[in-house]
Short mmCIF file of C-alpha atoms in Angstrom, two decimals:
data_model
loop_
_atom_site.label_atom_id
_atom_site.label_comp_id
_atom_site.label_asym_id
_atom_site.label_seq_id
_atom_site.Cartn_x
_atom_site.Cartn_y
_atom_site.Cartn_z
CA UNK A 1 31.23 152.08 126.16
CA UNK A 2 31.75 154.06 129.33
CA UNK A 3 30.88 152.46 132.65
CA UNK A 4 30.32 154.72 135.63
CA UNK A 5 29.99 153.32 139.13
CA UNK A 6 28.82 155.32 142.12
CA UNK A 7 28.98 154.69 145.86
CA UNK A 8 27.24 154.67 148.23
CA UNK A 9 23.72 154.11 146.98
CA UNK A 10 22.26 155.63 150.14
CA UNK A 11 23.79 158.03 152.61
CA UNK A 12 22.41 159.53 155.80
CA UNK A 13 24.20 162.31 157.63
CA UNK A 14 23.38 164.61 160.48
CA UNK A 15 22.76 168.21 159.63
CA UNK A 16 26.04 170.09 159.63
CA UNK A 17 28.15 167.05 158.86
CA UNK A 18 29.89 166.41 155.54
CA UNK A 19 28.80 164.02 152.82
CA UNK A 20 31.07 162.37 150.30
CA UNK A 21 29.98 160.50 147.19
CA UNK A 22 32.45 158.67 145.00
CA UNK A 23 32.41 157.66 141.35
CA UNK A 24 34.69 155.71 139.09
CA UNK A 25 34.72 155.62 135.31
CA UNK A 26 36.24 153.27 132.79
CA UNK A 27 36.92 155.27 129.62
CA UNK A 28 40.13 157.25 129.86
CA UNK A 29 38.89 159.48 127.03
CA UNK A 30 36.18 160.94 129.28
CA UNK A 31 37.09 164.51 130.06
CA UNK A 32 34.03 166.13 131.57
CA UNK A 33 32.47 165.08 134.87
CA UNK A 34 29.30 166.79 136.04
CA UNK A 35 27.30 166.17 139.18
CA UNK A 36 23.54 166.45 139.24
CA UNK A 37 20.99 166.77 142.00
CA UNK A 38 17.56 165.35 141.32
CA UNK A 39 14.47 165.79 143.42
CA UNK A 40 11.64 163.33 143.11
CA UNK A 41 9.87 163.54 139.76
CA UNK A 42 11.95 166.46 138.55
CA UNK A 43 14.72 166.96 136.08
CA UNK A 44 18.35 166.62 137.18
CA UNK A 45 19.99 169.92 138.01
CA UNK A 46 23.67 170.52 137.48
CA UNK A 47 25.34 171.47 140.76
CA UNK A 48 29.01 171.37 139.89
CA UNK A 49 31.28 170.00 137.19
CA UNK A 50 34.95 169.44 136.58
CA UNK A 51 37.04 169.04 133.49
CA UNK A 52 39.95 166.67 133.14
CA UNK A 53 42.55 169.42 133.18
CA UNK A 54 41.59 170.34 136.74
CA UNK A 55 42.08 168.32 139.92
CA UNK A 56 39.68 170.11 142.21
CA UNK A 57 36.89 172.65 142.04
CA UNK A 58 34.92 174.28 144.80
CA UNK A 59 31.69 176.26 144.90
CA UNK A 60 30.67 177.36 148.38
CA UNK A 61 29.73 174.17 150.28
CA UNK A 62 30.24 171.88 147.32
CA UNK A 63 33.53 170.60 145.98
CA UNK A 64 34.56 168.00 143.46
CA UNK A 65 37.90 166.25 143.12
CA UNK A 66 39.20 164.30 140.15
CA UNK A 67 41.96 161.73 139.96
CA UNK A 68 42.52 161.02 136.28
CA UNK A 69 45.12 158.37 136.88
CA UNK A 70 42.83 156.34 139.08
CA UNK A 71 39.75 157.31 137.06
CA UNK A 72 37.73 158.42 140.01
CA UNK A 73 36.06 161.60 141.12
CA UNK A 74 34.22 162.60 144.24
CA UNK A 75 31.59 165.05 145.41
CA UNK A 76 32.00 166.68 148.80
CA UNK A 77 29.21 168.57 150.51
CA UNK A 78 30.13 170.34 153.71
CA UNK A 79 27.84 171.75 156.40
CA UNK A 80 24.94 169.75 155.05
CA UNK A 81 21.42 171.11 155.35
CA UNK A 82 18.04 169.34 155.13
CA UNK A 83 17.45 170.90 151.71
CA UNK A 84 20.50 169.02 150.44
CA UNK A 85 18.44 165.83 150.72
CA UNK A 86 17.98 164.47 147.19
CA UNK A 87 19.39 161.94 144.79
CA UNK A 88 22.80 162.83 143.40
CA UNK A 89 24.20 161.49 140.14
CA UNK A 90 27.67 161.66 138.78
CA UNK A 91 28.27 161.44 135.05
CA UNK A 92 31.14 161.10 132.62
CA UNK A 93 31.28 162.46 129.13
CA UNK A 94 33.69 162.93 126.26
CA UNK A 95 33.42 166.61 125.45
CA UNK A 96 29.67 166.64 125.92
CA UNK A 97 29.01 163.78 123.54
CA UNK A 98 26.87 161.19 125.32
CA UNK A 99 26.66 161.35 129.07
CA UNK A 100 26.87 158.18 131.11
CA UNK A 101 25.46 158.36 134.59
CA UNK A 102 26.34 156.70 137.83
CA UNK A 103 23.71 154.70 139.67
CA UNK A 104 22.81 157.53 142.01
CA UNK A 105 23.12 158.24 145.71
CA UNK A 106 20.10 159.01 147.83
CA UNK A 107 21.27 161.53 150.41
CA UNK A 108 19.24 162.17 153.54
CA UNK A 109 20.25 164.98 155.85
CA UNK A 110 18.77 164.46 159.29
CA UNK A 111 17.83 167.68 161.09
CA UNK B 1 14.42 179.59 132.77
CA UNK B 2 14.00 176.21 131.19
CA UNK B 3 15.80 175.75 127.91
CA UNK B 4 14.40 172.31 127.11
CA UNK B 5 10.71 171.46 127.24
CA UNK B 6 8.93 168.14 127.00
CA UNK B 7 5.36 167.26 126.22
CA UNK B 8 3.39 165.64 127.64
CA UNK B 9 4.56 165.70 131.22
CA UNK B 10 2.46 162.69 132.08
CA UNK B 11 0.67 160.11 129.96
CA UNK B 12 -1.33 157.01 130.76
CA UNK B 13 -2.12 154.64 127.94
CA UNK B 14 -3.46 151.18 127.30
CA UNK B 15 -1.17 148.33 126.44
CA UNK B 16 -0.61 148.07 122.70
CA UNK B 17 -0.95 151.75 121.91
CA UNK B 18 1.84 154.03 120.77
CA UNK B 19 2.87 157.15 122.60
CA UNK B 20 4.79 160.11 121.23
CA UNK B 21 6.89 162.34 123.45
CA UNK B 22 8.15 165.67 122.18
CA UNK B 23 11.34 167.38 123.25
CA UNK B 24 12.01 170.97 122.28
CA UNK B 25 15.14 173.04 122.57
CA UNK B 26 13.80 176.49 123.38
CA UNK B 27 16.83 178.71 123.12
CA UNK B 28 19.31 176.97 120.90
CA UNK B 29 19.29 175.00 117.69
CA UNK B 30 20.36 171.55 118.66
CA UNK B 31 21.70 169.20 116.03
CA UNK B 32 22.01 166.57 118.72
CA UNK B 33 19.64 165.69 121.53
CA UNK B 34 19.61 162.79 123.93
CA UNK B 35 16.92 160.51 125.29
CA UNK B 36 17.13 158.87 128.69
CA UNK B 37 14.99 156.45 130.59
CA UNK B 38 14.81 156.42 134.36
CA UNK B 39 13.20 153.74 136.51
CA UNK B 40 12.02 154.65 140.02
CA UNK B 41 14.96 155.33 142.31
CA UNK B 42 17.35 154.37 139.56
CA UNK B 43 19.84 156.17 137.41
CA UNK B 44 19.32 157.76 134.03
CA UNK B 45 20.02 155.30 131.26
CA UNK B 46 21.05 156.79 127.94
CA UNK B 47 18.79 155.28 125.30
CA UNK B 48 19.83 157.07 122.15
CA UNK B 49 21.37 160.12 120.59
CA UNK B 50 19.01 161.96 118.30
CA UNK B 51 20.70 163.47 115.25
CA UNK B 52 19.00 166.19 113.22
CA UNK B 53 18.44 165.06 109.66
CA UNK B 54 19.82 161.58 110.12
CA UNK B 55 19.19 158.37 111.99
CA UNK B 56 19.41 158.22 115.73
CA UNK B 57 22.27 156.38 117.37
CA UNK B 58 20.96 153.80 119.82
CA UNK B 59 22.76 152.45 122.84
CA UNK B 60 23.36 148.75 123.11
CA UNK B 61 20.29 146.86 124.19
CA UNK B 62 17.78 149.53 123.17
CA UNK B 63 15.29 148.35 120.56
CA UNK B 64 15.24 150.69 117.59
CA UNK B 65 11.85 149.53 116.39
CA UNK B 66 10.39 149.91 119.84
CA UNK B 67 11.65 153.40 120.53
CA UNK B 68 11.39 155.44 117.36
CA UNK B 69 13.28 158.69 117.36
CA UNK B 70 12.75 161.48 114.88
CA UNK B 71 14.75 164.70 114.84
CA UNK B 72 13.14 166.54 111.97
CA UNK B 73 14.14 170.05 112.95
CA UNK B 74 16.86 171.75 114.91
CA UNK B 75 14.55 172.39 117.83
CA UNK B 76 12.41 169.27 118.01
CA UNK B 77 13.12 165.62 118.67
CA UNK B 78 10.39 163.07 119.23
CA UNK B 79 10.43 159.68 120.91
CA UNK B 80 7.65 157.28 120.03
CA UNK B 81 7.16 154.25 122.21
CA UNK B 82 5.49 151.81 119.86
CA UNK B 83 3.05 149.12 121.00
CA UNK B 84 3.67 150.08 124.59
CA UNK B 85 3.53 147.46 127.33
CA UNK B 86 3.52 147.80 131.12
CA UNK B 87 7.27 147.20 131.25
CA UNK B 88 7.73 150.37 129.19
CA UNK B 89 6.32 152.41 132.06
CA UNK B 90 9.05 154.77 133.10
CA UNK B 91 10.23 158.35 133.34
CA UNK B 92 11.62 159.52 130.01
CA UNK B 93 13.89 162.56 129.93
CA UNK B 94 15.43 164.31 126.97
CA UNK B 95 18.36 166.66 126.97
CA UNK B 96 20.53 168.70 124.75
CA UNK B 97 24.08 169.80 125.24
CA UNK B 98 25.85 173.06 124.56
CA UNK B 99 29.55 172.71 124.82
CA UNK B 100 30.08 170.30 127.65
CA UNK B 101 27.03 171.26 129.64
CA UNK B 102 23.82 169.33 129.39
CA UNK B 103 20.32 170.73 129.79
CA UNK B 104 17.49 168.38 130.69
CA UNK B 105 13.84 168.51 129.88
CA UNK B 106 11.35 168.17 132.74
CA UNK B 107 10.64 164.56 131.90
CA UNK B 108 7.60 162.57 130.84
CA UNK B 109 6.02 160.02 133.15
CA UNK B 110 4.65 157.16 131.05
CA UNK B 111 2.31 154.64 132.62
CA UNK B 112 1.13 151.75 130.49
CA UNK B 113 -1.88 149.90 131.86
#
């Protein structure tokens, strides 16, 4: 099955700086790559996603890049704010059938 | 608003008892729903895919007889943790997908004493 790895496991940045989280996947058939933000004890919330026919997608301060050849994708958060502090998960899926999650990154934005 | 609900949100039970968790798709008939398990500060681990009207598909390493899944209607899937033990304590989350996007339930915190 699919194996998704995520780095780093923890990340601390100063408010206003950028944060980058990277994921790799193993199954070349995966074609949908969402990113989720999860606050303690709550459900994951989709923040951005990218499909395999696109190399980059941006939504305000959040961007995601995908390198299909290398099987890796990254989340970029610019101008970080304290409310960005949470655990972030990447995931890989084949057309929405079974989602396999990365191990998570605990992001702390220091005011 | 939420499109997937779960009940209960929190349950504490004695070791050896069975616990049933319900997952409802509120706005869409879902032939397929998913069950995940999440340990504290860990990732979501896909346990099984719940298929309406047929047997669930379990991920490798997940005990079918331990985690019984029933998907009797297009809006309801249930996960029963049978003969629960302390090591089954975890956060269980269900989800359903529509197209590529996935919608999560709020989760159920299970604590087995």
